[in-house]
Short mmCIF file of C-alpha atoms in Angstrom, two decimals:
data_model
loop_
_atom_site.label_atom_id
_atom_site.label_comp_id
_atom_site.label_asym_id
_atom_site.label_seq_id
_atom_site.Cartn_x
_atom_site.Cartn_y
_atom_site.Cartn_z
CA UNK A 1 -168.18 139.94 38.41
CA UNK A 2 -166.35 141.03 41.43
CA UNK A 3 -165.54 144.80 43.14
CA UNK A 4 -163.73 145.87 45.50
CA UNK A 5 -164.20 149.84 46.53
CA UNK A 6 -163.65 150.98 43.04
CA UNK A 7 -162.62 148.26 41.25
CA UNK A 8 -164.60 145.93 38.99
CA UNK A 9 -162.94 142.64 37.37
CA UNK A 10 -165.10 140.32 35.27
CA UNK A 11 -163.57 137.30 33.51
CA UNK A 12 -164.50 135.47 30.62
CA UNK A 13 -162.99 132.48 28.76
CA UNK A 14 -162.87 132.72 24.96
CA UNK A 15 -161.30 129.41 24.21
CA UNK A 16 -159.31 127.42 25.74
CA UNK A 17 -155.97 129.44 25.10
CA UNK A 18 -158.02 132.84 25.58
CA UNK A 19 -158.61 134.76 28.74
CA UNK A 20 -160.22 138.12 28.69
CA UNK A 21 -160.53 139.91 31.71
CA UNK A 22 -162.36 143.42 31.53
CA UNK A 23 -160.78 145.73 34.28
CA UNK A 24 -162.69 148.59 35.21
CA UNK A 25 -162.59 151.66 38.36
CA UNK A 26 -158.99 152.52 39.98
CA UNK A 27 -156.20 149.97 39.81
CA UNK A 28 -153.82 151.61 43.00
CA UNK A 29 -153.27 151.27 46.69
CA UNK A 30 -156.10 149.85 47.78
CA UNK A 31 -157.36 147.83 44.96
CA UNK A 32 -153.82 146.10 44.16
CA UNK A 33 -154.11 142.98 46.32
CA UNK A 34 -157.23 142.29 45.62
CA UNK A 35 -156.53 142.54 41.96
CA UNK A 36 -154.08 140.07 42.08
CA UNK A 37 -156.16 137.68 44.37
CA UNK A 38 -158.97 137.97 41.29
CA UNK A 39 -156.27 137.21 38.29
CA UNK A 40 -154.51 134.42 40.42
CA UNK A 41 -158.60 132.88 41.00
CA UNK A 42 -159.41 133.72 37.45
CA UNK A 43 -156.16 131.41 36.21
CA UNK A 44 -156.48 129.00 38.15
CA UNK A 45 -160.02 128.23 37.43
CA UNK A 46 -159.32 128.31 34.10
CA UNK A 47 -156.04 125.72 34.59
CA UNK A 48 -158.79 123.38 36.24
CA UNK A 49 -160.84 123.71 33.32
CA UNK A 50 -158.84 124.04 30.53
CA UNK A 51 -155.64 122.53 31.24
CA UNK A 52 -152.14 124.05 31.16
CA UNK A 53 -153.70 125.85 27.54
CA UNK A 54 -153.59 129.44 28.60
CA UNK A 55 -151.58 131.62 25.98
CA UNK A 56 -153.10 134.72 25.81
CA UNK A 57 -154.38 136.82 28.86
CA UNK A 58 -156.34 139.69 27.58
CA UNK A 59 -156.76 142.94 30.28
CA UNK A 60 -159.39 145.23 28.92
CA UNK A 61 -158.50 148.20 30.75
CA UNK A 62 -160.70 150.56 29.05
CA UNK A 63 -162.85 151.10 31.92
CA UNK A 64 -159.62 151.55 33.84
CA UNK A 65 -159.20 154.82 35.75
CA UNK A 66 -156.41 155.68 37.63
CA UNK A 67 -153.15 153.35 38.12
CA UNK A 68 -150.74 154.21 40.69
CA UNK A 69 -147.44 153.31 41.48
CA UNK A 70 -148.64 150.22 43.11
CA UNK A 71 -150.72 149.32 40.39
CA UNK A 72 -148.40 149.42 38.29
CA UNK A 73 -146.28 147.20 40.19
CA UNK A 74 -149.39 144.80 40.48
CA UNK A 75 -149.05 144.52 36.80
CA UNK A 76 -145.24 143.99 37.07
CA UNK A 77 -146.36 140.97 39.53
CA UNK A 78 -148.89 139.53 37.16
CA UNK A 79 -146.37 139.13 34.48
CA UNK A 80 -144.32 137.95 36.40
CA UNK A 81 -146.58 135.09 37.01
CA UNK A 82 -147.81 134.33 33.25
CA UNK A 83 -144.49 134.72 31.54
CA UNK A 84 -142.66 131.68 33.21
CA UNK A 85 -145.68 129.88 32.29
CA UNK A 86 -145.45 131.07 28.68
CA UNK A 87 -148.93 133.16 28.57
CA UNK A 88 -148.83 136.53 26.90
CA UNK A 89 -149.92 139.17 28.64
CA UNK A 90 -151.90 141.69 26.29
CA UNK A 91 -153.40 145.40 28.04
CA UNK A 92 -156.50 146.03 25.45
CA UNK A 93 -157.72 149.43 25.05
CA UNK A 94 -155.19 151.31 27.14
CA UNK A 95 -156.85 154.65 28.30
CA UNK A 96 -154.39 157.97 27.80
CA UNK A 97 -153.48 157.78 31.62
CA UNK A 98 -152.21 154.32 31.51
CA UNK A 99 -150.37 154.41 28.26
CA UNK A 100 -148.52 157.75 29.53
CA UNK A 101 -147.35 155.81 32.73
CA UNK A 102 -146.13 152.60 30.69
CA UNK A 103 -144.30 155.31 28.67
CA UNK A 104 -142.61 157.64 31.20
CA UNK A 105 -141.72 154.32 32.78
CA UNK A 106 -140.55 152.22 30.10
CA UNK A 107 -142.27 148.99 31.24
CA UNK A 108 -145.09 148.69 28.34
CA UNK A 109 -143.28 146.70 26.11
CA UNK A 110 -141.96 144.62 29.20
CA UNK A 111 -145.14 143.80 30.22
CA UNK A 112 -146.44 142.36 26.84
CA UNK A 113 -143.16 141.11 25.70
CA UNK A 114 -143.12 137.14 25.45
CA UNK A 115 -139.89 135.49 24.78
CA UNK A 116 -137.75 132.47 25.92
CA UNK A 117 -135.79 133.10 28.12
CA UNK A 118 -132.22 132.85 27.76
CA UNK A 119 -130.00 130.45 28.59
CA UNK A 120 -127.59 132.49 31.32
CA UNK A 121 -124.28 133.81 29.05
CA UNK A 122 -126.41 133.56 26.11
CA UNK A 123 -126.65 137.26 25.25
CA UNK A 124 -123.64 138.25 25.85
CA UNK A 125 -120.34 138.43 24.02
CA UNK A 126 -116.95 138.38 24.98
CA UNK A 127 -115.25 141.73 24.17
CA UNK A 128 -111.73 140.47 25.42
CA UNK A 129 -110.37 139.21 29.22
CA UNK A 130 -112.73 140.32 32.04
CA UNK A 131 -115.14 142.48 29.53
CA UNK A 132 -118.75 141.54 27.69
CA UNK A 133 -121.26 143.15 25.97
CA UNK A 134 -124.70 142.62 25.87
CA UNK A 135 -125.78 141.47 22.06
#
């Protein structure tokens, strides 16, 4: 288990395509950084034992207390690390204050969305010369 002024991160492997990670304390200014330095650790060591077999990285946020703006963008930078690499990112037991702020800000299902990516164009139809919409 590792803190950081009032944040608490503990990891814990529950297969090889399973990471939970229990998040507790204030996820904001000052915690950020060193959030992300404890997730990139926490994949990594699981890459080195596991393989390339991560799927499905579980935050347990219900100790979780407050999440700023730059908290949330630390969760905007950790999917933006596990989606390229095809893990789902899953936020367990949100507590009322984090749900609100995925919801005011539209970015809950972004975060836990998995999908391929598109091919570029893919999406899109043409509506006539010089005009597309999105499908």
């Amino acid at each position: 288990m590792s803190t950081h002024t009032s944040l608490r991160v503990a990891t814990r492997a529950t297969g090889p395509h399973d990471l939970v990670v229990t998040v507790g304390g204030d996820l904001d200014y000052d915690t950020g950084d060193t959030f992300l330095t404890l997730l990139a650790c926490a994949l990594d060591t699981h890459a080195r034992e596991h393989g390339p077999t991560l799927r499905h990285l579980h935050l347990d946020c219900a100790d979780l207390g407050l999440v700023d703006s730059v908290g949330l963008s630390t969760l905007l930078m950790l999917r933006r690390r596990t989606h390229p690499a095809g893990i789902a990112l899953h936020l367990d037991n949100r507590p009322e204050q984090l749900a609100r702020l995925l919801d005011i800000t539209g970015t809950g299902g972004y975060l836990t969305e998995l999908h391929e990516p598109s091919a570029p164009g893919e999406d899109w139809e043409a509506d006539g010369p010089g005009t597309a919409t999105m499908t």
